[in-house]
Amino acid sequence: MRNPRPNMLSVIAEEATPGSTAISTPGSRASLTDSQSRWIQASGGGANMVSEFDEVMMEAMVLSEVAAIKHAVVIHGGRDFLACILTLVCESDGSTLTNVAKKWAKAQGSLVQTAQEAKNDAKFRDGLLAAFGRCNKMVQESARRQGVQRPPIILRRFALVTDQFTAENGLLLPTGKPNRQAVFFRFSDVINGMYDSASPTSGNLRHGSGGTPEGSLTSQPQPPSVSSSVPTVSSNGSTVMSTVHSDRNNNNNNNSNSNSNNNSNNNNSNNSSSSNNNSNSNNSNSNS
């Protein structure tokens, strides 16, 4: 059974256009494109090619645009847009924004003090949308200069998490860089939720209740799929097995009840036969 983590900020979904500015969709929480890697669709063979240099360059773009972001991990998963897990720059308590992050927020017209407040603040989100729109434009211009024939894949979804990336929890490498595989494992449900919030063909939003796509985490995170599809979480096998075991127990009980009924019927039949035999014997003696 899926158990949402209490310190996980909900997924935010809105559209960020490929242009210089991002568009905030009315009624939705916020969409965006986010940080760390740039994926460019190569002209040869229609393959989606990305290099470590591209990832580092895009991360540098985003971090230079948004001082409030501390870490970001971008996911492609073979889809037509990118998604991202990100954290904000916080104090040692993991919740209160640093002065640098507050200053960036204030420049957007936001007075948020914590990551939770930032997640719920429209002005903070609008500032992120605009910044990521500028990053998308830089990616497009770079692709155009390189003569890439097909449009680059851009960033459209993000999820803020309050889990700080540290070496102790395995989300940071010794070099201080995010441990991508560990992030994939830990937030696999959230990654799926970001992709599920959009139509697989058009990229349009498909909201749940309240206009906010749900993103939950399993108590035992599963590794992402190695195929070209988005990392998926395996079905909760424990529940399924429990159901199977329950059905087996019911079948065993039914078989036991059936056997008891058969034994009872056999006993009744035997008793009836014995009674009839005794009656016949008495009648015979009487006739004698």
PDB file of C-alpha atoms in Angstrom:
ATOM      1  CA  MET A   1       0.000   0.000   0.000  1.00  0.00           C
ATOM      2  CA  ARG A   2       1.386   3.376  -0.951  1.00  0.00           C
ATOM      3  CA  ASN A   3       2.266   5.630   1.969  1.00  0.00           C
ATOM      4  CA  PRO A   4       2.877   9.291   1.119  1.00  0.00           C
ATOM      5  CA  ARG A   5       5.873  10.764   2.890  1.00  0.00           C
ATOM      6  CA  PRO A   6       4.823  13.598   5.223  1.00  0.00           C
ATOM      7  CA  ASN A   7       7.806  15.765   4.304  1.00  0.00           C
ATOM      8  CA  MET A   8       7.210  15.575   0.562  1.00  0.00           C
ATOM      9  CA  LEU A   9       5.831  18.714  -1.038  1.00  0.00           C
ATOM     10  CA  SER A  10       3.054  18.029  -3.476  1.00  0.00           C
ATOM     11  CA  VAL A  11       3.703  17.942  -7.181  1.00  0.00           C
ATOM     12  CA  ILE A  12       3.059  21.248  -8.894  1.00  0.00           C
ATOM     13  CA  ALA A  13       1.916  21.209 -12.512  1.00  0.00           C
ATOM     14  CA  GLU A  14       1.499  23.971 -15.034  1.00  0.00           C
ATOM     15  CA  GLU A  15       2.758  24.605 -18.523  1.00  0.00           C
ATOM     16  CA  ALA A  16       6.056  26.271 -19.341  1.00  0.00           C
ATOM     17  CA  THR A  17       6.285  27.118 -23.007  1.00  0.00           C
ATOM     18  CA  PRO A  18       9.396  26.752 -25.162  1.00  0.00           C
ATOM     19  CA  GLY A  19       9.565  30.541 -25.503  1.00  0.00           C
ATOM     20  CA  SER A  20      11.256  33.181 -23.422  1.00  0.00           C
ATOM     21  CA  THR A  21       8.424  33.338 -20.904  1.00  0.00           C
ATOM     22  CA  ALA A  22       6.386  30.617 -19.303  1.00  0.00           C
ATOM     23  CA  ILE A  23       2.607  30.600 -19.201  1.00  0.00           C
ATOM     24  CA  SER A  24       0.782  29.973 -15.951  1.00  0.00           C
ATOM     25  CA  THR A  25      -2.325  27.869 -16.523  1.00  0.00           C
ATOM     26  CA  PRO A  26      -5.376  29.181 -14.603  1.00  0.00           C
ATOM     27  CA  GLY A  27      -6.633  26.808 -11.937  1.00  0.00           C
ATOM     28  CA  SER A  28      -3.448  24.757 -11.761  1.00  0.00           C
ATOM     29  CA  ARG A  29      -0.760  24.921  -9.134  1.00  0.00           C
ATOM     30  CA  ALA A  30       2.309  25.632 -11.262  1.00  0.00           C
ATOM     31  CA  SER A  31       4.111  23.871 -14.010  1.00  0.00           C
ATOM     32  CA  LEU A  32       7.594  24.285 -14.906  1.00  0.00           C
ATOM     33  CA  THR A  33      10.621  23.340 -16.402  1.00  0.00           C
ATOM     34  CA  ASP A  34      13.514  22.826 -14.206  1.00  0.00           C
ATOM     35  CA  SER A  35      17.054  22.427 -13.758  1.00  0.00           C
ATOM     36  CA  GLN A  36      19.961  20.247 -14.259  1.00  0.00           C
ATOM     37  CA  SER A  37      20.369  18.854 -17.671  1.00  0.00           C
ATOM     38  CA  ARG A  38      19.833  19.801 -21.241  1.00  0.00           C
ATOM     39  CA  TRP A  39      18.546  17.174 -23.635  1.00  0.00           C
ATOM     40  CA  ILE A  40      18.811  17.876 -27.342  1.00  0.00           C
ATOM     41  CA  GLN A  41      17.074  15.794 -29.968  1.00  0.00           C
ATOM     42  CA  ALA A  42      19.761  14.941 -32.475  1.00  0.00           C
ATOM     43  CA  SER A  43      19.203  15.198 -36.180  1.00  0.00           C
ATOM     44  CA  GLY A  44      20.571  11.765 -36.961  1.00  0.00           C
ATOM     45  CA  GLY A  45      18.305   8.745 -36.650  1.00  0.00           C
ATOM     46  CA  GLY A  46      15.710  10.586 -34.588  1.00  0.00           C
ATOM     47  CA  ALA A  47      17.413   9.530 -31.375  1.00  0.00           C
ATOM     48  CA  ASN A  48      17.333  11.633 -28.234  1.00  0.00           C
ATOM     49  CA  MET A  49      20.950  12.319 -27.450  1.00  0.00           C
ATOM     50  CA  VAL A  50      22.267  13.911 -24.304  1.00  0.00           C
ATOM     51  CA  SER A  51      25.781  14.254 -22.977  1.00  0.00           C
ATOM     52  CA  GLU A  52      27.101  14.935 -19.539  1.00  0.00           C
ATOM     53  CA  PHE A  53      28.262  18.294 -20.821  1.00  0.00           C
ATOM     54  CA  ASP A  54      24.700  19.147 -21.854  1.00  0.00           C
ATOM     55  CA  GLU A  55      23.386  18.205 -18.407  1.00  0.00           C
ATOM     56  CA  VAL A  56      25.986  20.268 -16.594  1.00  0.00           C
ATOM     57  CA  MET A  57      25.407  23.218 -18.906  1.00  0.00           C
ATOM     58  CA  MET A  58      21.642  23.218 -18.322  1.00  0.00           C
ATOM     59  CA  GLU A  59      22.144  22.900 -14.588  1.00  0.00           C
ATOM     60  CA  ALA A  60      24.447  25.905 -14.695  1.00  0.00           C
ATOM     61  CA  MET A  61      21.780  27.819 -16.645  1.00  0.00           C
ATOM     62  CA  VAL A  62      19.093  27.141 -14.070  1.00  0.00           C
ATOM     63  CA  LEU A  63      21.263  27.702 -11.021  1.00  0.00           C
ATOM     64  CA  SER A  64      22.395  31.017 -12.470  1.00  0.00           C
ATOM     65  CA  GLU A  65      18.765  32.025 -13.086  1.00  0.00           C
ATOM     66  CA  VAL A  66      17.305  30.821  -9.767  1.00  0.00           C
ATOM     67  CA  ALA A  67      19.443  31.425  -6.703  1.00  0.00           C
ATOM     68  CA  ALA A  68      16.786  29.774  -4.522  1.00  0.00           C
ATOM     69  CA  ILE A  69      17.416  26.305  -6.014  1.00  0.00           C
ATOM     70  CA  LYS A  70      20.031  24.127  -4.351  1.00  0.00           C
ATOM     71  CA  HIS A  71      19.772  20.779  -6.163  1.00  0.00           C
ATOM     72  CA  ALA A  72      17.897  19.582  -9.213  1.00  0.00           C
ATOM     73  CA  VAL A  73      17.711  16.243 -11.011  1.00  0.00           C
ATOM     74  CA  VAL A  74      16.174  16.128 -14.474  1.00  0.00           C
ATOM     75  CA  ILE A  75      14.457  13.007 -15.835  1.00  0.00           C
ATOM     76  CA  HIS A  76      13.737  12.202 -19.467  1.00  0.00           C
ATOM     77  CA  GLY A  77      12.408   8.654 -19.523  1.00  0.00           C
ATOM     78  CA  GLY A  78      11.843   8.536 -23.281  1.00  0.00           C
ATOM     79  CA  ARG A  79       8.994  11.069 -23.163  1.00  0.00           C
ATOM     80  CA  ASP A  80       8.528  14.235 -25.190  1.00  0.00           C
ATOM     81  CA  PHE A  81       9.348  16.537 -22.274  1.00  0.00           C
ATOM     82  CA  LEU A  82      11.516  16.617 -19.184  1.00  0.00           C
ATOM     83  CA  ALA A  83      10.586  16.511 -15.521  1.00  0.00           C
ATOM     84  CA  CYS A  84      12.628  17.472 -12.491  1.00  0.00           C
ATOM     85  CA  ILE A  85      13.044  16.863  -8.779  1.00  0.00           C
ATOM     86  CA  LEU A  86      14.373  19.948  -6.979  1.00  0.00           C
ATOM     87  CA  THR A  87      15.213  21.272  -3.535  1.00  0.00           C
ATOM     88  CA  LEU A  88      15.468  24.853  -2.326  1.00  0.00           C
ATOM     89  CA  VAL A  89      18.363  26.418  -0.441  1.00  0.00           C
ATOM     90  CA  CYS A  90      17.457  26.000   3.237  1.00  0.00           C
ATOM     91  CA  GLU A  91      19.047  26.476   6.631  1.00  0.00           C
ATOM     92  CA  SER A  92      20.267  23.507   8.660  1.00  0.00           C
ATOM     93  CA  ASP A  93      16.711  22.779   9.803  1.00  0.00           C
ATOM     94  CA  GLY A  94      15.899  21.785   6.216  1.00  0.00           C
ATOM     95  CA  SER A  95      12.811  23.994   6.087  1.00  0.00           C
ATOM     96  CA  THR A  96      13.653  27.682   6.554  1.00  0.00           C
ATOM     97  CA  LEU A  97      14.906  29.388   3.406  1.00  0.00           C
ATOM     98  CA  THR A  98      18.322  31.010   3.525  1.00  0.00           C
ATOM     99  CA  ASN A  99      18.716  34.755   3.087  1.00  0.00           C
ATOM    100  CA  VAL A 100      19.832  34.156  -0.495  1.00  0.00           C
ATOM    101  CA  ALA A 101      16.642  32.239  -1.272  1.00  0.00           C
ATOM    102  CA  LYS A 102      14.499  34.829   0.507  1.00  0.00           C
ATOM    103  CA  LYS A 103      16.168  37.604  -1.486  1.00  0.00           C
ATOM    104  CA  TRP A 104      15.377  35.817  -4.740  1.00  0.00           C
ATOM    105  CA  ALA A 105      11.797  35.281  -3.605  1.00  0.00           C
ATOM    106  CA  LYS A 106      11.453  38.951  -2.652  1.00  0.00           C
ATOM    107  CA  ALA A 107      12.606  39.943  -6.144  1.00  0.00           C
ATOM    108  CA  GLN A 108       9.606  37.991  -7.446  1.00  0.00           C
ATOM    109  CA  GLY A 109       7.291  39.876  -5.081  1.00  0.00           C
ATOM    110  CA  SER A 110       7.104  36.955  -2.644  1.00  0.00           C
ATOM    111  CA  LEU A 111       7.718  37.133   1.114  1.00  0.00           C
ATOM    112  CA  VAL A 112       7.923  33.381   1.748  1.00  0.00           C
ATOM    113  CA  GLN A 113      10.123  32.166   4.592  1.00  0.00           C
ATOM    114  CA  THR A 114      10.004  28.385   4.209  1.00  0.00           C
ATOM    115  CA  ALA A 115      10.004  25.790   1.440  1.00  0.00           C
ATOM    116  CA  GLN A 116       6.414  24.894   2.287  1.00  0.00           C
ATOM    117  CA  GLU A 117       5.338  28.521   1.879  1.00  0.00           C
ATOM    118  CA  ALA A 118       7.252  28.763  -1.399  1.00  0.00           C
ATOM    119  CA  LYS A 119       5.394  25.737  -2.740  1.00  0.00           C
ATOM    120  CA  ASN A 120       2.039  27.398  -2.064  1.00  0.00           C
ATOM    121  CA  ASP A 121       2.963  30.928  -3.149  1.00  0.00           C
ATOM    122  CA  ALA A 122       1.766  31.984  -6.612  1.00  0.00           C
ATOM    123  CA  LYS A 123       4.344  34.768  -6.993  1.00  0.00           C
ATOM    124  CA  PHE A 124       7.205  32.422  -6.146  1.00  0.00           C
ATOM    125  CA  ARG A 125       5.954  29.908  -8.697  1.00  0.00           C
ATOM    126  CA  ASP A 126       5.495  32.586 -11.340  1.00  0.00           C
ATOM    127  CA  GLY A 127       9.111  33.623 -10.799  1.00  0.00           C
ATOM    128  CA  LEU A 128      10.221  30.041 -11.322  1.00  0.00           C
ATOM    129  CA  LEU A 129       8.102  29.751 -14.452  1.00  0.00           C
ATOM    130  CA  ALA A 130       9.662  32.844 -15.984  1.00  0.00           C
ATOM    131  CA  ALA A 131      13.188  31.699 -15.113  1.00  0.00           C
ATOM    132  CA  PHE A 132      12.690  28.256 -16.597  1.00  0.00           C
ATOM    133  CA  GLY A 133      11.147  29.787 -19.687  1.00  0.00           C
ATOM    134  CA  ARG A 134      14.371  31.744 -20.163  1.00  0.00           C
ATOM    135  CA  CYS A 135      16.387  28.552 -19.728  1.00  0.00           C
ATOM    136  CA  ASN A 136      14.285  26.822 -22.377  1.00  0.00           C
ATOM    137  CA  LYS A 137      14.911  29.700 -24.735  1.00  0.00           C
ATOM    138  CA  MET A 138      18.666  29.412 -24.165  1.00  0.00           C
ATOM    139  CA  VAL A 139      18.489  25.685 -24.957  1.00  0.00           C
ATOM    140  CA  GLN A 140      16.601  26.403 -28.163  1.00  0.00           C
ATOM    141  CA  GLU A 141      19.047  29.078 -29.238  1.00  0.00           C
ATOM    142  CA  SER A 142      21.978  26.767 -28.532  1.00  0.00           C
ATOM    143  CA  ALA A 143      20.376  23.984 -30.585  1.00  0.00           C
ATOM    144  CA  ARG A 144      19.749  26.402 -33.423  1.00  0.00           C
ATOM    145  CA  ARG A 145      23.380  27.551 -33.421  1.00  0.00           C
ATOM    146  CA  GLN A 146      24.517  23.931 -33.537  1.00  0.00           C
ATOM    147  CA  GLY A 147      22.317  23.254 -36.538  1.00  0.00           C
ATOM    148  CA  VAL A 148      20.078  20.723 -34.790  1.00  0.00           C
ATOM    149  CA  GLN A 149      17.198  20.068 -37.188  1.00  0.00           C
ATOM    150  CA  ARG A 150      14.621  18.931 -34.663  1.00  0.00           C
ATOM    151  CA  PRO A 151      13.428  21.012 -31.719  1.00  0.00           C
ATOM    152  CA  PRO A 152      15.123  20.297 -28.389  1.00  0.00           C
ATOM    153  CA  ILE A 153      13.274  18.531 -25.619  1.00  0.00           C
ATOM    154  CA  ILE A 154      12.413  21.087 -22.970  1.00  0.00           C
ATOM    155  CA  LEU A 155      11.634  20.976 -19.261  1.00  0.00           C
ATOM    156  CA  ARG A 156       7.953  21.096 -18.325  1.00  0.00           C
ATOM    157  CA  ARG A 157       7.395  19.544 -14.883  1.00  0.00           C
ATOM    158  CA  PHE A 158       8.950  19.759 -11.458  1.00  0.00           C
ATOM    159  CA  ALA A 159       8.374  18.603  -7.914  1.00  0.00           C
ATOM    160  CA  LEU A 160       9.686  20.384  -4.823  1.00  0.00           C
ATOM    161  CA  VAL A 161      10.856  18.040  -2.086  1.00  0.00           C
ATOM    162  CA  THR A 162      11.767  18.904   1.491  1.00  0.00           C
ATOM    163  CA  ASP A 163      14.139  15.955   1.827  1.00  0.00           C
ATOM    164  CA  GLN A 164      17.559  17.565   1.794  1.00  0.00           C
ATOM    165  CA  PHE A 165      20.137  15.807  -0.364  1.00  0.00           C
ATOM    166  CA  THR A 166      22.985  14.618   1.863  1.00  0.00           C
ATOM    167  CA  ALA A 167      25.737  12.029   1.716  1.00  0.00           C
ATOM    168  CA  GLU A 168      24.246  10.418   4.825  1.00  0.00           C
ATOM    169  CA  ASN A 169      20.902   9.647   3.171  1.00  0.00           C
ATOM    170  CA  GLY A 170      22.606   8.649  -0.075  1.00  0.00           C
ATOM    171  CA  LEU A 171      21.102  11.426  -2.197  1.00  0.00           C
ATOM    172  CA  LEU A 172      24.471  13.151  -2.588  1.00  0.00           C
ATOM    173  CA  LEU A 173      27.685  11.698  -3.950  1.00  0.00           C
ATOM    174  CA  PRO A 174      30.991  12.330  -2.134  1.00  0.00           C
ATOM    175  CA  THR A 175      31.673  15.005  -4.755  1.00  0.00           C
ATOM    176  CA  GLY A 176      28.598  16.938  -3.625  1.00  0.00           C
ATOM    177  CA  LYS A 177      26.657  16.181  -6.805  1.00  0.00           C
ATOM    178  CA  PRO A 178      23.156  14.637  -6.637  1.00  0.00           C
ATOM    179  CA  ASN A 179      23.146  10.847  -6.778  1.00  0.00           C
ATOM    180  CA  ARG A 180      20.782  10.473  -9.722  1.00  0.00           C
ATOM    181  CA  GLN A 181      20.057   6.775  -9.275  1.00  0.00           C
ATOM    182  CA  ALA A 182      19.324   7.228  -5.567  1.00  0.00           C
ATOM    183  CA  VAL A 183      17.001  10.126  -6.383  1.00  0.00           C
ATOM    184  CA  PHE A 184      15.232   7.977  -9.008  1.00  0.00           C
ATOM    185  CA  PHE A 185      14.756   5.203  -6.454  1.00  0.00           C
ATOM    186  CA  ARG A 186      13.506   7.423  -3.679  1.00  0.00           C
ATOM    187  CA  PHE A 187      11.127   9.571  -5.712  1.00  0.00           C
ATOM    188  CA  SER A 188       9.983   7.105  -8.364  1.00  0.00           C
ATOM    189  CA  ASP A 189       6.288   7.597  -7.557  1.00  0.00           C
ATOM    190  CA  VAL A 190       6.654  11.364  -7.786  1.00  0.00           C
ATOM    191  CA  ILE A 191       8.365  11.055 -11.160  1.00  0.00           C
ATOM    192  CA  ASN A 192       5.504   8.919 -12.437  1.00  0.00           C
ATOM    193  CA  GLY A 193       3.006  11.418 -11.081  1.00  0.00           C
ATOM    194  CA  MET A 194       4.598  14.283 -12.972  1.00  0.00           C
ATOM    195  CA  TYR A 195       4.375  12.417 -16.260  1.00  0.00           C
ATOM    196  CA  ASP A 196       0.893  11.088 -15.523  1.00  0.00           C
ATOM    197  CA  SER A 197      -0.359  14.647 -14.997  1.00  0.00           C
ATOM    198  CA  ALA A 198       0.038  15.361 -18.705  1.00  0.00           C
ATOM    199  CA  SER A 199      -1.418  13.800 -21.819  1.00  0.00           C
ATOM    200  CA  PRO A 200       1.192  11.460 -23.341  1.00  0.00           C
ATOM    201  CA  THR A 201       0.681  12.971 -26.776  1.00  0.00           C
ATOM    202  CA  SER A 202      -0.030  16.660 -26.383  1.00  0.00           C
ATOM    203  CA  GLY A 203       1.553  17.419 -23.040  1.00  0.00           C
ATOM    204  CA  ASN A 204      -1.673  19.046 -21.839  1.00  0.00           C
ATOM    205  CA  LEU A 205      -2.396  18.909 -18.149  1.00  0.00           C
ATOM    206  CA  ARG A 206      -4.705  16.292 -16.745  1.00  0.00           C
ATOM    207  CA  HIS A 207      -5.492  17.321 -13.192  1.00  0.00           C
ATOM    208  CA  GLY A 208      -6.827  15.328 -10.324  1.00  0.00           C
ATOM    209  CA  SER A 209      -9.018  16.753  -7.592  1.00  0.00           C
ATOM    210  CA  GLY A 210      -8.336  20.385  -6.872  1.00  0.00           C
ATOM    211  CA  GLY A 211      -6.313  20.732 -10.060  1.00  0.00           C
ATOM    212  CA  THR A 212      -3.234  19.215  -8.459  1.00  0.00           C
ATOM    213  CA  PRO A 213      -1.775  15.937  -9.718  1.00  0.00           C
ATOM    214  CA  GLU A 214      -1.108  13.556  -6.871  1.00  0.00           C
ATOM    215  CA  GLY A 215       2.438  12.360  -6.290  1.00  0.00           C
ATOM    216  CA  SER A 216       3.063   9.773  -3.576  1.00  0.00           C
ATOM    217  CA  LEU A 217       5.999   7.718  -2.455  1.00  0.00           C
ATOM    218  CA  THR A 218       6.122   4.093  -1.573  1.00  0.00           C
ATOM    219  CA  SER A 219       7.497   3.063   1.771  1.00  0.00           C
ATOM    220  CA  GLN A 220       9.962   0.892  -0.139  1.00  0.00           C
ATOM    221  CA  PRO A 221      11.115   2.895  -3.212  1.00  0.00           C
ATOM    222  CA  GLN A 222      11.586   0.830  -6.350  1.00  0.00           C
ATOM    223  CA  PRO A 223      14.298   1.342  -8.997  1.00  0.00           C
ATOM    224  CA  PRO A 224      13.299   2.957 -12.276  1.00  0.00           C
ATOM    225  CA  SER A 225      12.707   0.903 -15.382  1.00  0.00           C
ATOM    226  CA  VAL A 226      15.740   0.355 -17.587  1.00  0.00           C
ATOM    227  CA  SER A 227      13.624   0.681 -20.717  1.00  0.00           C
ATOM    228  CA  SER A 228      13.008   3.906 -22.604  1.00  0.00           C
ATOM    229  CA  SER A 229       9.789   4.523 -20.712  1.00  0.00           C
ATOM    230  CA  VAL A 230       9.397   6.604 -17.579  1.00  0.00           C
ATOM    231  CA  PRO A 231      10.580   4.853 -14.405  1.00  0.00           C
ATOM    232  CA  THR A 232       7.623   2.967 -13.009  1.00  0.00           C
ATOM    233  CA  VAL A 233       6.869   1.622  -9.582  1.00  0.00           C
ATOM    234  CA  SER A 234       6.033  -2.039  -9.364  1.00  0.00           C
ATOM    235  CA  SER A 235       2.574  -2.967  -8.109  1.00  0.00           C
ATOM    236  CA  ASN A 236       2.297  -3.439  -4.366  1.00  0.00           C
ATOM    237  CA  GLY A 237       3.025  -7.124  -4.327  1.00  0.00           C
ATOM    238  CA  SER A 238       2.517  -7.570  -0.602  1.00  0.00           C
ATOM    239  CA  THR A 239      -1.142  -6.628  -0.912  1.00  0.00           C
ATOM    240  CA  VAL A 240      -1.612  -8.902  -3.895  1.00  0.00           C
ATOM    241  CA  MET A 241       0.056 -11.809  -2.143  1.00  0.00           C
ATOM    242  CA  SER A 242      -2.028 -11.156   0.942  1.00  0.00           C
ATOM    243  CA  THR A 243      -5.142 -11.330  -1.198  1.00  0.00           C
ATOM    244  CA  VAL A 244      -3.964 -14.540  -2.808  1.00  0.00           C
ATOM    245  CA  HIS A 245      -3.240 -16.052   0.579  1.00  0.00           C
ATOM    246  CA  SER A 246      -6.634 -14.970   1.821  1.00  0.00           C
ATOM    247  CA  ASP A 247      -8.316 -16.573  -1.174  1.00  0.00           C
ATOM    248  CA  ARG A 248      -6.368 -19.744  -0.586  1.00  0.00           C
ATOM    249  CA  ASN A 249      -7.464 -19.798   3.032  1.00  0.00           C
ATOM    250  CA  ASN A 250     -11.060 -19.292   1.954  1.00  0.00           C
ATOM    251  CA  ASN A 251     -10.731 -22.160  -0.501  1.00  0.00           C
ATOM    252  CA  ASN A 252      -9.242 -24.333   2.207  1.00  0.00           C
ATOM    253  CA  ASN A 253     -12.068 -23.381   4.553  1.00  0.00           C
ATOM    254  CA  ASN A 254     -14.604 -24.105   1.836  1.00  0.00           C
ATOM    255  CA  ASN A 255     -12.991 -27.467   1.176  1.00  0.00           C
ATOM    256  CA  SER A 256     -12.986 -28.174   4.894  1.00  0.00           C
ATOM    257  CA  ASN A 257     -16.636 -27.207   5.198  1.00  0.00           C
ATOM    258  CA  SER A 258     -17.435 -29.305   2.151  1.00  0.00           C
ATOM    259  CA  ASN A 259     -15.666 -32.286   3.659  1.00  0.00           C
ATOM    260  CA  SER A 260     -17.523 -31.755   6.925  1.00  0.00           C
ATOM    261  CA  ASN A 261     -20.818 -31.630   5.079  1.00  0.00           C
ATOM    262  CA  ASN A 262     -19.918 -34.783   3.189  1.00  0.00           C
ATOM    263  CA  ASN A 263     -18.986 -36.513   6.418  1.00  0.00           C
ATOM    264  CA  SER A 264     -22.224 -35.344   7.991  1.00  0.00           C
ATOM    265  CA  ASN A 265     -24.216 -36.566   5.011  1.00  0.00           C
ATOM    266  CA  ASN A 266     -22.406 -39.875   5.124  1.00  0.00           C
ATOM    267  CA  ASN A 267     -23.123 -40.196   8.832  1.00  0.00           C
ATOM    268  CA  ASN A 268     -26.784 -39.355   8.285  1.00  0.00           C
ATOM    269  CA  SER A 269     -26.936 -41.881   5.486  1.00  0.00           C
ATOM    270  CA  ASN A 270     -25.299 -44.533   7.625  1.00  0.00           C
ATOM    271  CA  ASN A 271     -27.595 -43.770  10.542  1.00  0.00           C
ATOM    272  CA  SER A 272     -30.616 -43.932   8.260  1.00  0.00           C
ATOM    273  CA  SER A 273     -29.498 -47.241   6.807  1.00  0.00           C
ATOM    274  CA  SER A 274     -28.871 -48.652  10.241  1.00  0.00           C
ATOM    275  CA  SER A 275     -32.275 -47.509  11.442  1.00  0.00           C
ATOM    276  CA  ASN A 276     -33.980 -49.028   8.440  1.00  0.00           C
ATOM    277  CA  ASN A 277     -32.158 -52.306   8.939  1.00  0.00           C
ATOM    278  CA  ASN A 278     -33.192 -52.425  12.582  1.00  0.00           C
ATOM    279  CA  SER A 279     -36.792 -51.689  11.624  1.00  0.00           C
ATOM    280  CA  ASN A 280     -36.805 -54.448   9.044  1.00  0.00           C
ATOM    281  CA  SER A 281     -35.334 -56.845  11.551  1.00  0.00           C
ATOM    282  CA  ASN A 282     -38.033 -56.033  14.100  1.00  0.00           C
ATOM    283  CA  ASN A 283     -40.762 -56.505  11.500  1.00  0.00           C
ATOM    284  CA  SER A 284     -39.306 -59.876  10.597  1.00  0.00           C
ATOM    285  CA  ASN A 285     -39.299 -60.998  14.225  1.00  0.00           C
ATOM    286  CA  SER A 286     -42.875 -59.837  14.639  1.00  0.00           C
ATOM    287  CA  ASN A 287     -44.036 -61.833  11.652  1.00  0.00           C
ATOM    288  CA  SER A 288     -42.353 -64.875  13.028  1.00  0.00           C
TER     289      SER A 288
END
